[in-house]
Short mmCIF file of C-alpha atoms in Angstrom, two decimals:
data_model
loop_
_atom_site.label_atom_id
_atom_site.label_comp_id
_atom_site.label_asym_id
_atom_site.label_seq_id
_atom_site.Cartn_x
_atom_site.Cartn_y
_atom_site.Cartn_z
CA MET A 22 -0.09 0.30 -0.09
CA LEU A 23 0.79 3.49 -1.31
CA GLU A 24 1.48 6.67 0.80
CA SER A 25 1.63 9.92 -0.61
CA THR A 26 1.07 13.64 0.89
CA ASP A 27 -1.06 16.76 -0.52
CA ARG A 28 -2.01 20.03 0.28
CA CYS A 29 -5.40 20.48 0.94
CA PRO A 30 -6.46 22.17 -2.87
CA SER A 31 -8.71 24.44 -1.14
CA GLY A 32 -6.58 27.27 0.28
CA SER A 33 -2.96 29.06 -0.28
CA PRO A 34 -0.44 26.70 -1.38
CA THR A 35 0.90 27.74 2.68
CA SER A 36 -2.10 26.19 4.12
CA ASP A 37 -1.75 23.21 7.33
CA LYS A 38 -4.17 21.73 6.51
CA ILE A 39 -2.66 18.48 4.86
CA VAL A 40 -4.04 15.47 4.28
CA VAL A 41 -2.19 11.63 3.36
CA ARG A 42 -3.66 10.02 0.40
CA ARG A 43 -3.09 5.53 1.53
CA PHE A 44 -3.86 4.16 -1.62
CA ILE A 45 -5.32 0.57 -1.88
CA ASN A 46 -4.50 0.38 -5.30
CA SER A 47 -4.33 2.57 -9.21
CA ALA A 48 -8.52 3.31 -8.64
CA ILE A 49 -9.21 3.88 -5.55
CA TYR A 50 -7.82 5.66 -2.15
CA VAL A 51 -8.74 6.83 0.82
CA GLU A 52 -8.08 10.32 2.56
CA LYS A 53 -7.53 11.77 6.36
CA GLU A 54 -5.86 14.16 7.76
CA MET A 55 -2.71 14.12 9.02
CA SER A 56 -1.99 14.08 12.78
CA PRO A 57 -0.38 17.13 13.86
CA SER A 58 2.61 15.28 14.79
CA ARG A 59 3.78 14.92 11.43
CA LYS A 60 3.34 18.09 9.56
CA THR A 61 6.15 19.39 11.25
CA SER A 62 8.32 16.25 9.97
CA ALA A 63 10.84 16.37 7.25
CA LEU A 64 9.61 13.78 5.47
CA SER A 65 5.73 15.84 5.35
CA LEU A 66 7.91 18.62 4.65
CA ALA A 67 9.59 17.20 1.22
CA GLY A 68 8.48 18.84 -1.45
CA THR A 69 6.69 22.22 0.28
CA ASP A 70 7.68 25.46 -0.01
CA GLU A 71 10.02 25.16 3.25
CA GLY A 72 12.34 22.92 2.24
CA TYR A 73 15.34 21.53 3.67
CA GLN A 74 17.99 23.64 5.25
CA THR A 75 21.51 22.12 6.32
CA GLU A 76 23.51 23.98 8.39
CA LYS A 77 27.62 22.25 9.41
CA SER A 78 29.63 24.40 11.54
CA VAL A 79 32.94 23.38 12.03
CA SER A 80 36.03 24.32 14.40
CA SER A 81 39.38 24.90 14.20
CA GLU A 82 39.08 21.97 17.85
CA SER A 83 36.44 19.81 15.99
CA LEU A 84 39.09 19.79 13.43
CA LYS A 85 41.94 18.53 15.43
CA ARG A 86 39.71 15.88 17.17
CA ALA A 87 38.11 14.37 14.91
CA PRO A 88 40.07 13.27 11.10
CA LEU A 89 38.42 15.38 8.10
CA GLY A 90 36.70 12.52 6.04
CA HIS A 91 34.36 11.91 9.19
CA LEU A 92 33.05 15.33 9.11
CA THR A 93 29.10 15.15 8.86
CA PRO A 94 26.39 17.71 8.29
CA LYS A 95 23.69 17.53 10.48
CA ILE A 96 20.30 17.79 8.55
CA LYS A 97 17.85 20.34 9.60
CA PRO A 98 14.65 21.10 8.73
CA ALA A 99 13.79 24.59 7.85
CA LYS A 100 12.24 26.61 10.53
CA ALA A 101 11.18 29.72 8.98
CA LYS A 102 10.70 30.73 4.99
CA SER A 103 13.67 33.61 5.54
CA VAL A 104 15.75 31.45 4.89
CA ARG A 105 18.88 33.94 2.40
CA LYS A 106 19.19 30.95 -0.51
CA CYS A 107 23.20 30.09 -0.96
CA THR A 108 24.85 28.30 -2.99
CA CYS A 109 28.29 28.39 -2.36
CA ILE A 110 30.88 26.60 -0.41
CA LEU A 111 32.15 29.51 1.68
CA GLY A 112 31.82 30.55 5.38
CA ALA A 113 29.31 33.22 6.02
CA THR A 114 32.45 35.72 6.51
CA GLN A 115 33.51 35.21 3.48
CA CYS A 116 30.34 34.90 1.29
CA GLN A 117 29.59 37.95 -0.32
CA CYS A 118 26.13 37.12 -1.44
CA HIS A 119 24.74 37.92 1.67
CA GLN A 120 25.08 41.35 1.41
CA GLN A 121 25.20 41.68 -2.59
CA PRO A 122 24.21 39.62 -5.66
CA ALA A 123 25.59 36.62 -5.50
CA GLU A 124 28.80 35.88 -7.65
CA PRO A 125 30.18 32.52 -8.94
CA ALA A 126 33.08 31.84 -5.93
CA ARG A 127 36.60 31.38 -6.76
CA ARG A 128 38.49 28.86 -5.42
CA LYS A 129 42.10 28.55 -5.49
CA LYS A 130 43.66 25.20 -7.03
CA THR A 131 45.18 23.63 -3.90
CA VAL A 132 46.44 19.33 -3.44
CA ASP A 133 44.24 18.00 -1.09
CA PHE A 134 45.76 15.87 0.90
CA SER A 135 43.25 14.46 3.77
CA ASP A 136 42.86 11.30 4.47
CA LYS A 137 39.84 9.28 6.92
CA ASN A 138 42.10 7.28 8.83
CA SER A 139 44.49 11.32 9.51
CA THR A 140 43.83 13.71 12.28
CA THR A 141 45.82 16.63 10.82
CA SER A 142 44.44 20.03 12.56
CA SER A 143 43.90 22.76 10.29
CA SER A 144 42.49 26.75 10.67
CA SER A 145 39.19 27.62 12.23
CA VAL A 146 36.51 26.79 9.44
CA ASP A 147 33.11 28.11 9.84
CA THR A 148 30.81 27.65 7.15
CA GLN A 149 26.86 27.64 6.45
CA ILE A 150 25.72 25.47 3.71
CA THR A 151 21.63 26.00 3.32
CA ILE A 152 20.02 23.62 0.73
CA ILE A 153 16.51 25.39 -0.66
CA ASN A 154 14.42 23.38 -2.22
CA LYS A 155 13.40 25.89 -5.61
CA SER A 156 10.60 24.22 -6.51
CA PRO A 157 7.39 24.59 -4.38
CA LYS A 158 5.39 21.98 -5.75
CA SER A 159 8.11 19.52 -6.45
CA LYS A 160 8.95 16.68 -3.84
CA MET A 161 11.94 15.70 -2.40
CA SER A 162 12.39 11.82 -0.93
CA THR A 163 14.88 11.45 1.71
CA GLU A 164 17.65 9.20 -0.18
CA SER A 165 18.05 12.26 -2.36
CA LEU A 166 18.57 14.26 0.57
CA LEU A 167 20.97 12.73 2.05
CA SER A 168 22.94 11.79 -1.12
CA SER A 169 23.07 15.72 -1.37
CA THR A 170 24.05 16.35 1.92
CA SER A 171 26.88 13.51 1.14
CA LEU A 172 27.93 15.57 -1.78
CA LEU A 173 28.65 18.49 -0.42
CA SER A 174 30.49 17.59 2.66
CA SER A 175 32.88 15.98 0.71
CA ALA A 176 32.61 19.37 -1.43
CA MET A 177 33.03 21.06 1.61
CA ASP A 178 36.38 18.01 2.79
CA SER A 179 37.76 19.50 0.02
CA SER A 180 37.70 23.07 0.64
CA LEU A 181 39.41 22.84 3.71
CA PHE A 182 42.85 23.43 2.38
CA ILE A 183 42.23 26.49 0.32
CA ASP A 184 43.59 29.73 1.19
CA GLN A 185 45.86 28.12 3.84
CA ASP A 186 49.79 28.88 4.25
CA PRO A 187 51.92 26.63 2.77
CA LYS A 188 54.09 26.26 5.83
CA GLU A 189 50.79 24.66 7.37
CA LYS A 190 50.24 22.63 4.11
CA GLU A 191 54.11 21.27 4.23
CA GLU A 192 52.85 20.85 8.19
CA GLN A 193 50.33 18.65 7.38
CA PHE A 194 51.57 17.09 4.13
CA LYS A 195 54.47 15.83 6.13
CA LYS A 196 52.29 14.27 9.01
CA TRP A 197 50.02 12.90 6.52
CA LEU A 198 53.36 11.09 5.46
CA LYS A 199 53.94 10.41 9.07
CA ASN A 200 50.61 8.71 9.27
CA LYS A 201 51.14 6.73 5.86
CA GLU A 202 54.30 5.54 7.23
CA GLN A 203 53.09 4.53 10.02
CA GLN A 204 50.12 3.26 8.23
CA LYS A 205 52.39 1.13 6.40
CA LYS A 206 54.01 -0.07 8.93
CA ALA A 207 51.26 -1.25 11.01
CA LYS A 208 49.74 -3.17 7.68
CA LYS A 209 53.09 -4.85 6.84
CA LEU A 210 53.27 -5.93 11.60
CA GLU A 211 49.49 -7.22 11.14
CA GLU A 212 49.93 -8.65 7.81
CA GLN A 213 53.54 -10.89 9.07
CA ARG A 214 50.68 -11.31 12.39
CA GLN A 215 48.99 -12.71 9.57
CA GLN A 216 51.09 -14.34 8.40
CA LYS A 217 52.66 -16.14 10.84
CA LEU A 218 49.01 -16.77 12.71
CA ASN A 219 48.16 -18.71 9.42
CA LYS A 220 50.84 -20.47 10.02
CA GLU A 221 50.48 -21.75 12.94
CA LYS A 222 46.70 -22.49 12.16
CA GLU A 223 48.48 -24.32 8.96
CA ALA A 224 50.72 -26.09 11.68
CA MET A 225 47.84 -26.88 13.50
CA LEU A 226 46.19 -28.48 11.48
CA LEU A 227 48.98 -30.39 9.99
CA GLU A 228 49.42 -32.00 13.19
CA GLN A 229 45.33 -32.51 13.38
CA LYS A 230 45.86 -34.61 10.03
CA GLU A 231 48.64 -36.20 11.10
CA ALA A 232 46.76 -37.35 14.40
CA VAL A 233 44.05 -37.93 13.24
CA TYR A 234 45.99 -40.25 9.97
CA LYS A 235 47.91 -42.14 13.11
CA ASP A 236 44.50 -43.00 14.64
CA TRP A 237 43.09 -43.93 11.68
CA LEU A 238 45.87 -46.14 10.80
CA GLU A 239 45.70 -47.76 14.05
CA ARG A 240 42.44 -48.54 13.86
CA LYS A 241 42.86 -50.15 10.44
CA LYS A 242 45.82 -52.53 12.02
CA GLN A 243 43.40 -53.30 14.57
CA GLN A 244 40.59 -54.14 12.34
CA GLU A 245 42.70 -55.88 10.20
CA GLU A 246 44.62 -58.43 13.04
CA ASN A 247 41.05 -58.73 14.29
CA LEU A 248 39.58 -59.90 11.04
CA LYS A 249 42.76 -61.97 11.01
CA LYS A 250 41.85 -63.81 14.20
CA GLN A 251 38.06 -64.17 12.85
CA LYS A 252 39.28 -65.65 10.54
CA GLU A 253 41.28 -68.12 11.96
CA ARG A 254 38.45 -68.84 14.65
CA GLU A 255 36.02 -69.77 12.15
CA LYS A 256 38.76 -71.86 9.90
CA LYS A 257 39.56 -74.16 13.19
CA LYS A 258 35.30 -74.17 13.74
CA SER A 259 34.83 -75.46 10.18
CA LYS A 260 37.61 -77.66 10.61
CA LYS A 261 35.88 -79.22 13.88
CA MET A 262 33.06 -79.57 12.63
CA GLU A 263 34.51 -81.56 9.54
CA GLU A 264 35.85 -84.32 11.75
CA GLU A 265 32.75 -83.88 13.64
CA LYS A 266 31.12 -84.74 10.46
CA LYS A 267 33.35 -87.91 9.76
CA ARG A 268 33.45 -89.39 12.87
CA LYS A 269 29.36 -89.24 13.12
CA LEU A 270 29.87 -90.78 9.32
CA VAL A 271 32.15 -93.23 10.20
CA ASN A 272 29.71 -94.08 13.90
CA ASN A 273 27.13 -94.19 11.51
CA LYS A 274 28.20 -96.61 8.59
CA GLU A 275 29.47 -99.09 11.98
CA ILE A 276 26.05 -98.79 13.49
CA PHE A 277 24.55 -99.37 9.43
CA ASP A 278 27.15 -102.25 9.29
CA ALA A 279 25.68 -103.71 12.61
CA TRP A 280 22.18 -103.19 12.19
CA LEU A 281 22.42 -104.90 8.57
CA LYS A 282 24.24 -107.85 10.49
CA ILE A 283 21.64 -107.94 12.76
CA LYS A 284 19.31 -107.92 10.18
CA ALA A 285 20.92 -110.46 8.14
CA GLU A 286 21.06 -112.85 10.87
CA LYS A 287 17.64 -112.53 11.76
CA GLN A 288 16.96 -113.04 8.19
CA THR A 289 18.93 -116.31 7.90
CA GLU A 290 17.24 -117.49 11.22
CA ALA A 291 13.73 -116.79 9.74
CA LYS A 292 14.66 -118.95 7.20
CA MET A 293 16.44 -122.07 8.27
CA LYS A 294 12.42 -121.65 10.97
CA ALA A 295 11.04 -121.69 7.68
CA LYS A 296 12.72 -124.99 6.09
CA LYS A 297 12.78 -126.89 9.53
CA LYS A 298 8.95 -125.88 9.07
CA GLU A 299 8.43 -127.28 5.55
CA ASP A 300 10.17 -129.89 6.22
CA GLU A 301 7.90 -131.50 9.33
CA LYS A 302 5.26 -130.64 7.19
CA ALA A 303 6.17 -132.56 4.39
CA GLU A 304 7.87 -135.08 6.67
CA LEU A 305 4.20 -135.26 8.90
CA LYS A 306 2.43 -135.58 5.04
CA LYS A 307 4.58 -138.69 3.77
CA GLY A 308 3.50 -140.38 6.94
CA ARG A 309 0.15 -139.83 6.45
CA LEU A 310 -0.13 -140.78 2.77
CA GLU A 311 2.39 -143.85 3.82
CA GLN A 312 0.16 -144.94 6.80
CA SER A 313 -2.78 -144.38 4.51
CA GLN A 314 -1.77 -146.93 1.68
CA ARG A 315 -1.10 -149.35 4.32
CA ALA A 316 -4.46 -149.16 5.50
CA PHE A 317 -5.66 -148.99 1.77
CA SER A 318 -3.40 -152.08 1.19
CA ASP A 319 -4.79 -154.00 4.29
CA TRP A 320 -8.60 -153.23 3.41
CA LEU A 321 -8.13 -154.65 -0.20
CA LYS A 322 -6.59 -157.98 1.16
CA HIS A 323 -9.54 -158.40 3.73
CA SER A 324 -12.48 -157.18 2.33
CA LYS A 325 -12.81 -160.35 -0.07
CA ASP A 326 -12.98 -161.99 3.34
CA LYS A 327 -15.79 -159.94 4.78
CA PRO A 328 -19.43 -160.20 4.40
CA LYS A 329 -21.57 -158.20 1.45
CA PRO A 330 -23.81 -155.84 3.11
CA VAL A 331 -28.06 -156.71 2.45
CA PRO A 332 -30.22 -154.70 0.32
CA SER A 333 -33.18 -153.55 1.67
CA ASN A 334 -34.92 -151.33 -0.62
CA GLN A 335 -35.20 -153.88 -3.68
CA GLY A 336 -38.12 -155.99 -2.71
CA LEU A 337 -37.64 -159.22 -3.83
CA SER A 338 -34.13 -159.14 -4.75
CA SER A 339 -33.25 -158.09 -1.19
CA LEU A 340 -34.23 -161.63 0.31
CA TYR A 341 -31.42 -162.83 -2.34
CA LEU A 342 -27.68 -162.71 -0.73
CA THR A 343 -26.39 -162.90 -4.71
CA ASP A 344 -25.81 -161.43 -7.75
CA LEU A 345 -27.24 -158.03 -5.60
CA VAL A 346 -25.93 -154.29 -7.09
CA ALA A 347 -24.87 -152.17 -3.96
CA TYR A 348 -25.82 -149.45 -6.13
CA VAL A 349 -27.20 -148.31 -9.34
CA ASN A 350 -26.82 -145.22 -10.27
CA PRO A 351 -29.39 -143.95 -12.58
CA GLU A 352 -28.11 -141.02 -14.91
CA PRO A 353 -24.49 -141.99 -15.71
CA TRP A 354 -21.56 -140.14 -14.99
CA VAL A 355 -20.29 -137.50 -17.04
CA GLY A 356 -16.99 -135.74 -16.67
CA ASN A 357 -15.89 -132.14 -17.10
#
């Protein structure tokens, strides 16, 4: 949101009623009256008839205490409209434009040996610098004001050597050279000290790197030894496991052979028992067959002497004891 200050259109240009416009966008804005505390501020006076006034007064004592490069002007807003418009850079005692029409100031060409770090003394100079906005309706920002005052400050610093005694200039130049030599010497000493510190730092870093490298080598050596020991332990363990496996295999083979032997013995015994049983059975059968043959042969020998049976179901024929058929099959036998 942008903010700008405008005079109220009703009334004279020096009217005290100031309106603040707060722009919301390019088409809409809100106006309100400025507070009394902001009416007298430097930003509210920018672009008005009052303008700005910059005053700078430098004395010989202040020049002795502070370097020339560090002199900065004090910016104060103008309190009245009756400020004389002066654009020269000379003092109020030397400027002629306050009493008669302004003329271009004549400046002597001098060599400025001023340095920001030097503490040279100069004659007392009273300088009055006034900045007046020539166009009442123009708006000057704070940045442009500060830049203009800095330019005037540099111009004033360069004009401090105007109309000085040559001896004093030479003395100031010698002091400046002396200060320069001291600065160079101090700079050289600082560089040497910095180089020494850098060397010490590099040596310390090198020692730290060597210590870290040694620690790394020791850790690496310890790791290799531990790895070697671990490999040896694993080798011994694997060898022991192989021996145990072989021993178990031998034991298993022995057990298996013993089992096979027992199994074979059992099978042989079972076979012998079965054979013995078969032999007994065959012998029993043979004995029974011989006994039946003997009984049959004995029956054949004595059967003719035995009486024949008398039939009881053949009627009159059953009364005869001879020429009788014991049984007559009415259906002849047919083989398969």
